[in-house]
Amino acid sequence: MTKQVENCPIESSLKQISGKWKSVIIFRLLEHPQCRFNELQKLIPECSRRMLALQLKELEHDGLISKTVYPVVPPKT
């Protein structure tokens, strides 16, 4: 029987980066800190657009990445 540790930072961190693509996305963003969505998709061609958008949204929600929208035409994030 295992005892669950409350407020364990390791467990919390693993929950935030769990999933097939989150760690790959973080790795690519460490290589290219300012990267547009399409550029990131080209760096991870195996990941679908929908999944990439979903994973980016979750990473942003968890505070692991930030999204900056620049006021230009066409819109740049």
CSV table of C-alpha atoms in Angstrom, one decimal:
chain,number,residue,atom,x,y,z
A,1,MET,CA,0.0,0.0,0.0
A,2,THR,CA,1.4,3.4,-1.0
A,3,LYS,CA,0.9,6.5,1.1
A,4,GLN,CA,0.0,9.6,-0.9
A,5,VAL,CA,2.0,12.7,0.1
A,6,GLU,CA,-0.1,15.9,0.2
A,7,ASN,CA,1.4,19.0,-1.4
A,8,CYS,CA,4.2,17.1,-3.0
A,9,PRO,CA,6.0,19.4,-5.5
A,10,ILE,CA,7.2,16.6,-7.6
A,11,GLU,CA,3.7,15.1,-8.0
A,12,SER,CA,2.3,18.5,-8.8
A,13,SER,CA,5.0,19.1,-11.5
A,14,LEU,CA,4.4,15.7,-13.1
A,15,LYS,CA,0.7,16.4,-13.3
A,16,GLN,CA,1.3,19.7,-15.1
A,17,ILE,CA,3.6,18.2,-17.7
A,18,SER,CA,1.9,14.8,-18.1
A,19,GLY,CA,0.7,13.8,-21.5
A,20,LYS,CA,2.3,12.8,-24.7
A,21,TRP,CA,3.1,16.3,-26.1
A,22,LYS,CA,3.6,18.7,-23.2
A,23,SER,CA,7.2,17.8,-22.5
A,24,VAL,CA,8.0,18.0,-26.2
A,25,ILE,CA,6.4,21.4,-26.5
A,26,ILE,CA,8.3,22.7,-23.5
A,27,PHE,CA,11.5,21.4,-25.0
A,28,ARG,CA,10.9,23.1,-28.3
A,29,LEU,CA,10.0,26.3,-26.6
A,30,LEU,CA,13.2,26.2,-24.6
A,31,GLU,CA,15.1,26.0,-27.9
A,32,HIS,CA,12.9,28.7,-29.5
A,33,PRO,CA,11.6,31.0,-26.8
A,34,GLN,CA,9.6,33.3,-29.1
A,35,CYS,CA,7.8,30.9,-31.4
A,36,ARG,CA,4.6,31.4,-33.4
A,37,PHE,CA,2.0,28.7,-33.5
A,38,ASN,CA,2.8,27.6,-37.1
A,39,GLU,CA,6.5,27.6,-36.4
A,40,LEU,CA,6.0,25.4,-33.4
A,41,GLN,CA,3.7,23.1,-35.4
A,42,LYS,CA,6.6,22.7,-38.0
A,43,LEU,CA,8.9,21.7,-35.1
A,44,ILE,CA,6.4,19.1,-34.0
A,45,PRO,CA,4.8,17.7,-37.2
A,46,GLU,CA,3.5,14.5,-35.5
A,47,CYS,CA,1.3,16.6,-33.2
A,48,SER,CA,-2.1,17.6,-34.8
A,49,ARG,CA,-3.1,21.3,-34.8
A,50,ARG,CA,-6.0,20.6,-32.5
A,51,MET,CA,-3.8,18.7,-29.9
A,52,LEU,CA,-1.1,21.4,-30.1
A,53,ALA,CA,-3.6,24.2,-29.4
A,54,LEU,CA,-5.1,22.2,-26.5
A,55,GLN,CA,-1.8,21.4,-24.9
A,56,LEU,CA,-0.6,25.0,-25.3
A,57,LYS,CA,-3.8,26.2,-23.7
A,58,GLU,CA,-3.3,23.9,-20.7
A,59,LEU,CA,0.3,24.9,-20.3
A,60,GLU,CA,-0.7,28.5,-20.4
A,61,HIS,CA,-3.5,27.9,-17.8
A,62,ASP,CA,-1.0,26.1,-15.5
A,63,GLY,CA,1.4,29.1,-15.8
A,64,LEU,CA,4.2,27.2,-17.5
A,65,ILE,CA,4.2,29.3,-20.6
A,66,SER,CA,2.9,32.7,-21.5
A,67,LYS,CA,1.2,33.9,-24.7
A,68,THR,CA,1.8,37.4,-26.0
A,69,VAL,CA,-0.4,38.8,-28.7
A,70,TYR,CA,1.2,41.6,-30.8
A,71,PRO,CA,-1.0,44.3,-32.3
A,72,VAL,CA,-0.1,43.7,-36.0
A,73,VAL,CA,-1.9,42.5,-39.1
A,74,PRO,CA,-2.0,39.6,-39.5
A,75,PRO,CA,-2.3,38.9,-35.8
A,76,LYS,CA,1.0,37.5,-34.3
A,77,THR,CA,1.1,35.6,-31.0
